[in-house]
């Protein structure tokens, strides 16, 4: 979490960060408090919210947006803490794309592997044209009024990945970076540590 937050701040184009997540986890991130009011935590769901099932990803986004209180034309970034090492240049690129007129922007990387289509019976039916496929990364940038519109109703997007889908063709792709990989497994940790170690010794 700390890497993700400080990576955004280091980009130079982020004024404020709202961390959305359970209050019980906040003590795990003491270093986040060193940035004063630039890093705040979103409000916890009320009992009424929880009763309606809002203690989920879409509540987290609603709460974070309410806490941030951006203007309608401001650019909002929806990030994924598992992609904590995304370079500042990628953060700036998605922000610039929205400032240049896109409703939203997402960093993407080309798909290098061959992708096969397999049906529910386990039968291979063909190969996807990987020239049209991309790995989506984060953060996703979106105009504040567009995000508010997407969050209207009972079931809004729950995370950065779903936000791309909800933008329904309005998201502009920008070049991602290998450092923007999601870190989920011990293998992922080994890969990102190797990348960072190579850079530090270069």
PDB file of C-alpha atoms in Angstrom:
ATOM      1  CA  UNK A   1       0.000   0.000   0.000  1.00  0.00           C
ATOM      2  CA  UNK A   2       2.740   2.464   0.940  1.00  0.00           C
ATOM      3  CA  UNK A   3       4.561   1.836  -2.356  1.00  0.00           C
ATOM      4  CA  UNK A   4       1.349   2.470  -4.303  1.00  0.00           C
ATOM      5  CA  UNK A   5       0.564   5.700  -2.444  1.00  0.00           C
ATOM      6  CA  UNK A   6       4.040   7.166  -2.643  1.00  0.00           C
ATOM      7  CA  UNK A   7       4.324   6.168  -6.295  1.00  0.00           C
ATOM      8  CA  UNK A   8       1.238   8.257  -7.062  1.00  0.00           C
ATOM      9  CA  UNK A   9       2.506  11.220  -5.057  1.00  0.00           C
ATOM     10  CA  UNK A  10       5.880  11.049  -6.808  1.00  0.00           C
ATOM     11  CA  UNK A  11       4.171  11.425 -10.199  1.00  0.00           C
ATOM     12  CA  UNK A  12       3.712  15.136  -9.542  1.00  0.00           C
ATOM     13  CA  UNK A  13       0.166  15.179 -10.946  1.00  0.00           C
ATOM     14  CA  UNK A  14      -1.737  13.833  -7.925  1.00  0.00           C
ATOM     15  CA  UNK A  15      -2.968  16.376  -5.382  1.00  0.00           C
ATOM     16  CA  UNK A  16      -4.701  14.064  -2.931  1.00  0.00           C
ATOM     17  CA  UNK A  17      -5.119  10.350  -2.275  1.00  0.00           C
ATOM     18  CA  UNK A  18      -8.126   8.725  -0.632  1.00  0.00           C
ATOM     19  CA  UNK A  19      -7.438   5.206   0.622  1.00  0.00           C
ATOM     20  CA  UNK A  20     -10.568   3.046   0.544  1.00  0.00           C
ATOM     21  CA  UNK A  21     -10.613   0.017   2.804  1.00  0.00           C
ATOM     22  CA  UNK A  22     -11.608  -1.323   6.217  1.00  0.00           C
ATOM     23  CA  UNK A  23     -10.615   0.851   9.171  1.00  0.00           C
ATOM     24  CA  UNK A  24      -9.148  -2.184  10.917  1.00  0.00           C
ATOM     25  CA  UNK A  25      -6.348  -2.234   8.345  1.00  0.00           C
ATOM     26  CA  UNK A  26      -5.286   1.386   8.785  1.00  0.00           C
ATOM     27  CA  UNK A  27      -2.850   0.653  11.601  1.00  0.00           C
ATOM     28  CA  UNK A  28      -0.924  -1.491   9.114  1.00  0.00           C
ATOM     29  CA  UNK A  29       0.057   1.594   7.117  1.00  0.00           C
ATOM     30  CA  UNK A  30       1.623   4.029   9.614  1.00  0.00           C
ATOM     31  CA  UNK A  31       3.871   5.559   6.955  1.00  0.00           C
ATOM     32  CA  UNK A  32       0.838   6.915   5.085  1.00  0.00           C
ATOM     33  CA  UNK A  33       0.152   9.473   7.797  1.00  0.00           C
ATOM     34  CA  UNK A  34       3.429  11.280   7.120  1.00  0.00           C
ATOM     35  CA  UNK A  35       1.905  13.027   4.113  1.00  0.00           C
ATOM     36  CA  UNK A  36      -0.572  15.065   6.155  1.00  0.00           C
ATOM     37  CA  UNK A  37      -3.830  15.899   4.430  1.00  0.00           C
ATOM     38  CA  UNK A  38      -2.556  14.671   1.052  1.00  0.00           C
ATOM     39  CA  UNK A  39      -3.423  11.117   2.127  1.00  0.00           C
ATOM     40  CA  UNK A  40      -6.755  10.481   3.850  1.00  0.00           C
ATOM     41  CA  UNK A  41      -8.988   7.475   4.427  1.00  0.00           C
ATOM     42  CA  UNK A  42     -12.492   7.091   3.029  1.00  0.00           C
ATOM     43  CA  UNK A  43     -15.409   6.861   5.453  1.00  0.00           C
ATOM     44  CA  UNK A  44     -16.548   3.456   6.656  1.00  0.00           C
ATOM     45  CA  UNK A  45     -20.002   2.210   5.530  1.00  0.00           C
ATOM     46  CA  UNK A  46     -22.916   2.994   7.820  1.00  0.00           C
ATOM     47  CA  UNK A  47     -25.163   0.260   9.235  1.00  0.00           C
ATOM     48  CA  UNK A  48     -27.744   1.163   6.602  1.00  0.00           C
ATOM     49  CA  UNK A  49     -25.136   0.779   3.855  1.00  0.00           C
ATOM     50  CA  UNK A  50     -24.081  -2.602   5.208  1.00  0.00           C
ATOM     51  CA  UNK A  51     -27.694  -3.760   5.388  1.00  0.00           C
ATOM     52  CA  UNK A  52     -28.058  -2.950   1.699  1.00  0.00           C
ATOM     53  CA  UNK A  53     -24.897  -4.881   0.865  1.00  0.00           C
ATOM     54  CA  UNK A  54     -22.885  -1.729   0.211  1.00  0.00           C
ATOM     55  CA  UNK A  55     -19.890  -2.902   2.222  1.00  0.00           C
ATOM     56  CA  UNK A  56     -18.207  -3.871  -1.021  1.00  0.00           C
ATOM     57  CA  UNK A  57     -16.114  -2.465  -3.806  1.00  0.00           C
ATOM     58  CA  UNK A  58     -18.723  -0.102  -5.163  1.00  0.00           C
ATOM     59  CA  UNK A  59     -19.272   1.378  -1.692  1.00  0.00           C
ATOM     60  CA  UNK A  60     -15.517   1.884  -1.411  1.00  0.00           C
ATOM     61  CA  UNK A  61     -15.500   3.856  -4.663  1.00  0.00           C
ATOM     62  CA  UNK A  62     -18.557   5.901  -3.687  1.00  0.00           C
ATOM     63  CA  UNK A  63     -17.076   6.673  -0.279  1.00  0.00           C
ATOM     64  CA  UNK A  64     -13.694   7.586  -1.731  1.00  0.00           C
ATOM     65  CA  UNK A  65     -15.276   9.882  -4.319  1.00  0.00           C
ATOM     66  CA  UNK A  66     -17.399  11.565  -1.652  1.00  0.00           C
ATOM     67  CA  UNK A  67     -14.348  12.072   0.565  1.00  0.00           C
ATOM     68  CA  UNK A  68     -12.268  13.480  -2.285  1.00  0.00           C
ATOM     69  CA  UNK A  69     -15.096  15.827  -3.366  1.00  0.00           C
ATOM     70  CA  UNK A  70     -13.588  16.604  -6.791  1.00  0.00           C
ATOM     71  CA  UNK A  71     -14.977  19.149  -9.210  1.00  0.00           C
ATOM     72  CA  UNK A  72     -16.852  17.677 -12.217  1.00  0.00           C
ATOM     73  CA  UNK A  73     -13.948  18.322 -14.592  1.00  0.00           C
ATOM     74  CA  UNK A  74     -11.245  17.039 -12.236  1.00  0.00           C
ATOM     75  CA  UNK A  75      -9.398  13.844 -13.105  1.00  0.00           C
ATOM     76  CA  UNK A  76      -9.861  10.944 -10.680  1.00  0.00           C
ATOM     77  CA  UNK A  77      -7.507   7.955 -10.568  1.00  0.00           C
ATOM     78  CA  UNK A  78      -8.815   4.551  -9.489  1.00  0.00           C
ATOM     79  CA  UNK A  79      -5.769   2.513  -8.514  1.00  0.00           C
ATOM     80  CA  UNK A  80      -5.048  -1.075  -7.508  1.00  0.00           C
ATOM     81  CA  UNK A  81      -2.624  -1.473  -4.605  1.00  0.00           C
ATOM     82  CA  UNK A  82      -1.349  -4.751  -6.074  1.00  0.00           C
ATOM     83  CA  UNK A  83       0.132  -2.683  -8.923  1.00  0.00           C
ATOM     84  CA  UNK A  84       2.251  -0.649  -6.556  1.00  0.00           C
ATOM     85  CA  UNK A  85       5.306  -0.160  -8.770  1.00  0.00           C
ATOM     86  CA  UNK A  86       3.729   1.486 -11.809  1.00  0.00           C
ATOM     87  CA  UNK A  87       6.101   4.248 -13.003  1.00  0.00           C
ATOM     88  CA  UNK A  88       5.229   7.909 -12.535  1.00  0.00           C
ATOM     89  CA  UNK A  89       5.328   8.363 -16.320  1.00  0.00           C
ATOM     90  CA  UNK A  90       2.390   5.961 -16.715  1.00  0.00           C
ATOM     91  CA  UNK A  91       0.394   7.798 -14.049  1.00  0.00           C
ATOM     92  CA  UNK A  92       1.030  11.077 -15.860  1.00  0.00           C
ATOM     93  CA  UNK A  93       0.067   9.544 -19.209  1.00  0.00           C
ATOM     94  CA  UNK A  94      -3.419   8.445 -18.132  1.00  0.00           C
ATOM     95  CA  UNK A  95      -4.046  11.818 -16.479  1.00  0.00           C
ATOM     96  CA  UNK A  96      -2.917  13.662 -19.616  1.00  0.00           C
ATOM     97  CA  UNK A  97      -5.191  11.523 -21.802  1.00  0.00           C
ATOM     98  CA  UNK A  98      -8.259  12.557 -19.798  1.00  0.00           C
ATOM     99  CA  UNK A  99      -7.161  16.185 -19.692  1.00  0.00           C
ATOM    100  CA  UNK A 100      -6.895  16.007 -23.490  1.00  0.00           C
ATOM    101  CA  UNK A 101     -10.549  15.017 -23.794  1.00  0.00           C
ATOM    102  CA  UNK A 102     -10.923  11.284 -23.125  1.00  0.00           C
ATOM    103  CA  UNK A 103     -13.661  10.224 -20.697  1.00  0.00           C
ATOM    104  CA  UNK A 104     -11.234   7.694 -19.252  1.00  0.00           C
ATOM    105  CA  UNK A 105      -7.797   6.199 -19.839  1.00  0.00           C
ATOM    106  CA  UNK A 106      -6.120   2.915 -18.932  1.00  0.00           C
ATOM    107  CA  UNK A 107      -2.496   1.762 -19.228  1.00  0.00           C
ATOM    108  CA  UNK A 108      -2.137  -1.416 -21.295  1.00  0.00           C
ATOM    109  CA  UNK A 109       0.618  -3.839 -22.271  1.00  0.00           C
ATOM    110  CA  UNK A 110       0.653  -6.070 -25.390  1.00  0.00           C
ATOM    111  CA  UNK A 111      -0.184  -9.752 -24.923  1.00  0.00           C
ATOM    112  CA  UNK A 112       2.929 -11.777 -25.774  1.00  0.00           C
ATOM    113  CA  UNK A 113       1.574 -15.304 -25.282  1.00  0.00           C
ATOM    114  CA  UNK A 114      -0.651 -17.272 -27.632  1.00  0.00           C
ATOM    115  CA  UNK A 115      -4.238 -17.205 -26.328  1.00  0.00           C
ATOM    116  CA  UNK A 116      -6.498 -20.172 -27.044  1.00  0.00           C
ATOM    117  CA  UNK A 117     -10.294 -20.297 -26.849  1.00  0.00           C
ATOM    118  CA  UNK A 118     -11.503 -23.284 -24.789  1.00  0.00           C
ATOM    119  CA  UNK A 119     -15.186 -24.143 -24.318  1.00  0.00           C
ATOM    120  CA  UNK A 120     -16.910 -25.435 -21.180  1.00  0.00           C
ATOM    121  CA  UNK A 121     -16.164 -29.025 -22.247  1.00  0.00           C
ATOM    122  CA  UNK A 122     -12.443 -28.325 -22.346  1.00  0.00           C
ATOM    123  CA  UNK A 123     -12.217 -28.399 -26.138  1.00  0.00           C
ATOM    124  CA  UNK A 124      -9.800 -26.003 -27.843  1.00  0.00           C
ATOM    125  CA  UNK A 125     -11.594 -24.141 -30.641  1.00  0.00           C
ATOM    126  CA  UNK A 126      -9.111 -21.639 -31.914  1.00  0.00           C
ATOM    127  CA  UNK A 127      -6.601 -18.904 -31.318  1.00  0.00           C
ATOM    128  CA  UNK A 128      -7.382 -15.308 -30.443  1.00  0.00           C
ATOM    129  CA  UNK A 129      -5.683 -12.624 -32.513  1.00  0.00           C
ATOM    130  CA  UNK A 130      -3.327 -11.302 -29.859  1.00  0.00           C
ATOM    131  CA  UNK A 131      -2.582  -8.180 -31.903  1.00  0.00           C
ATOM    132  CA  UNK A 132      -5.982  -6.958 -30.677  1.00  0.00           C
ATOM    133  CA  UNK A 133      -5.482  -8.033 -27.046  1.00  0.00           C
ATOM    134  CA  UNK A 134      -3.910  -6.063 -24.216  1.00  0.00           C
ATOM    135  CA  UNK A 135      -3.184  -6.606 -20.529  1.00  0.00           C
ATOM    136  CA  UNK A 136      -4.990  -3.851 -18.613  1.00  0.00           C
ATOM    137  CA  UNK A 137      -3.063  -2.230 -15.778  1.00  0.00           C
ATOM    138  CA  UNK A 138      -3.765   0.580 -13.314  1.00  0.00           C
ATOM    139  CA  UNK A 139      -4.401   3.316 -12.384  1.00  0.00           C
ATOM    140  CA  UNK A 140      -7.465   4.020 -14.490  1.00  0.00           C
ATOM    141  CA  UNK A 141      -8.049   7.738 -14.993  1.00  0.00           C
ATOM    142  CA  UNK A 142     -11.576   9.066 -15.419  1.00  0.00           C
ATOM    143  CA  UNK A 143     -13.261  12.456 -15.369  1.00  0.00           C
ATOM    144  CA  UNK A 144     -14.980  12.990 -12.023  1.00  0.00           C
ATOM    145  CA  UNK A 145     -18.425  13.595 -13.518  1.00  0.00           C
ATOM    146  CA  UNK A 146     -18.157  10.399 -15.577  1.00  0.00           C
ATOM    147  CA  UNK A 147     -17.232   8.378 -12.477  1.00  0.00           C
ATOM    148  CA  UNK A 148     -20.122   9.915 -10.541  1.00  0.00           C
ATOM    149  CA  UNK A 149     -22.471   8.918 -13.371  1.00  0.00           C
ATOM    150  CA  UNK A 150     -21.163   5.337 -13.341  1.00  0.00           C
ATOM    151  CA  UNK A 151     -21.719   5.139  -9.591  1.00  0.00           C
ATOM    152  CA  UNK A 152     -25.370   6.177  -9.902  1.00  0.00           C
ATOM    153  CA  UNK A 153     -27.724   3.323  -9.051  1.00  0.00           C
ATOM    154  CA  UNK A 154     -27.401   0.215  -6.934  1.00  0.00           C
ATOM    155  CA  UNK A 155     -24.516  -1.561  -8.640  1.00  0.00           C
ATOM    156  CA  UNK A 156     -21.582   0.606  -9.615  1.00  0.00           C
ATOM    157  CA  UNK A 157     -18.105  -0.554 -10.652  1.00  0.00           C
ATOM    158  CA  UNK A 158     -16.189  -2.185  -7.813  1.00  0.00           C
ATOM    159  CA  UNK A 159     -12.577  -1.716  -8.909  1.00  0.00           C
ATOM    160  CA  UNK A 160     -10.277  -0.392 -11.622  1.00  0.00           C
ATOM    161  CA  UNK A 161     -10.758  -3.428 -13.864  1.00  0.00           C
ATOM    162  CA  UNK A 162     -14.563  -3.225 -13.810  1.00  0.00           C
ATOM    163  CA  UNK A 163     -14.433   0.533 -14.306  1.00  0.00           C
ATOM    164  CA  UNK A 164     -12.783  -0.024 -17.701  1.00  0.00           C
ATOM    165  CA  UNK A 165     -15.683  -2.255 -18.738  1.00  0.00           C
ATOM    166  CA  UNK A 166     -18.289   0.233 -17.513  1.00  0.00           C
ATOM    167  CA  UNK A 167     -16.677   2.984 -19.599  1.00  0.00           C
ATOM    168  CA  UNK A 168     -17.962   0.972 -22.585  1.00  0.00           C
ATOM    169  CA  UNK A 169     -15.627   2.111 -25.333  1.00  0.00           C
ATOM    170  CA  UNK A 170     -14.883   5.519 -23.844  1.00  0.00           C
ATOM    171  CA  UNK A 171     -11.534   4.531 -22.289  1.00  0.00           C
ATOM    172  CA  UNK A 172      -8.425   5.493 -24.222  1.00  0.00           C
ATOM    173  CA  UNK A 173      -5.443   3.105 -23.974  1.00  0.00           C
ATOM    174  CA  UNK A 174      -2.001   4.478 -23.128  1.00  0.00           C
ATOM    175  CA  UNK A 175       1.264   2.500 -23.054  1.00  0.00           C
ATOM    176  CA  UNK A 176       1.744   0.641 -19.790  1.00  0.00           C
ATOM    177  CA  UNK A 177       4.962  -0.705 -18.300  1.00  0.00           C
ATOM    178  CA  UNK A 178       6.216  -4.110 -17.080  1.00  0.00           C
ATOM    179  CA  UNK A 179       6.538  -2.597 -13.595  1.00  0.00           C
ATOM    180  CA  UNK A 180       2.764  -2.133 -13.613  1.00  0.00           C
ATOM    181  CA  UNK A 181       2.234  -5.868 -13.209  1.00  0.00           C
ATOM    182  CA  UNK A 182      -0.087  -7.054 -10.469  1.00  0.00           C
ATOM    183  CA  UNK A 183       1.768  -8.616  -7.542  1.00  0.00           C
ATOM    184  CA  UNK A 184      -0.384 -11.469  -6.228  1.00  0.00           C
ATOM    185  CA  UNK A 185       1.794 -14.557  -5.836  1.00  0.00           C
ATOM    186  CA  UNK A 186       5.289 -15.430  -4.552  1.00  0.00           C
ATOM    187  CA  UNK A 187       6.356 -15.713  -8.199  1.00  0.00           C
ATOM    188  CA  UNK A 188       5.125 -12.160  -8.883  1.00  0.00           C
ATOM    189  CA  UNK A 189       7.065 -10.932  -5.843  1.00  0.00           C
ATOM    190  CA  UNK A 190      10.230 -12.600  -7.151  1.00  0.00           C
ATOM    191  CA  UNK A 191       9.778 -11.020 -10.586  1.00  0.00           C
ATOM    192  CA  UNK A 192       9.242  -7.483  -9.295  1.00  0.00           C
ATOM    193  CA  UNK A 193      12.126  -7.825  -6.821  1.00  0.00           C
ATOM    194  CA  UNK A 194      14.394  -8.934  -9.668  1.00  0.00           C
ATOM    195  CA  UNK A 195      13.321  -5.967 -11.803  1.00  0.00           C
ATOM    196  CA  UNK A 196      13.924  -3.488  -9.005  1.00  0.00           C
ATOM    197  CA  UNK A 197      17.239  -5.100  -8.058  1.00  0.00           C
ATOM    198  CA  UNK A 198      18.487  -4.889 -11.646  1.00  0.00           C
ATOM    199  CA  UNK A 199      17.602  -1.198 -11.815  1.00  0.00           C
ATOM    200  CA  UNK A 200      19.233  -0.423  -8.474  1.00  0.00           C
ATOM    201  CA  UNK A 201      22.512  -2.013  -9.566  1.00  0.00           C
ATOM    202  CA  UNK A 202      22.524  -0.514 -13.064  1.00  0.00           C
TER     203      UNK A 202
END
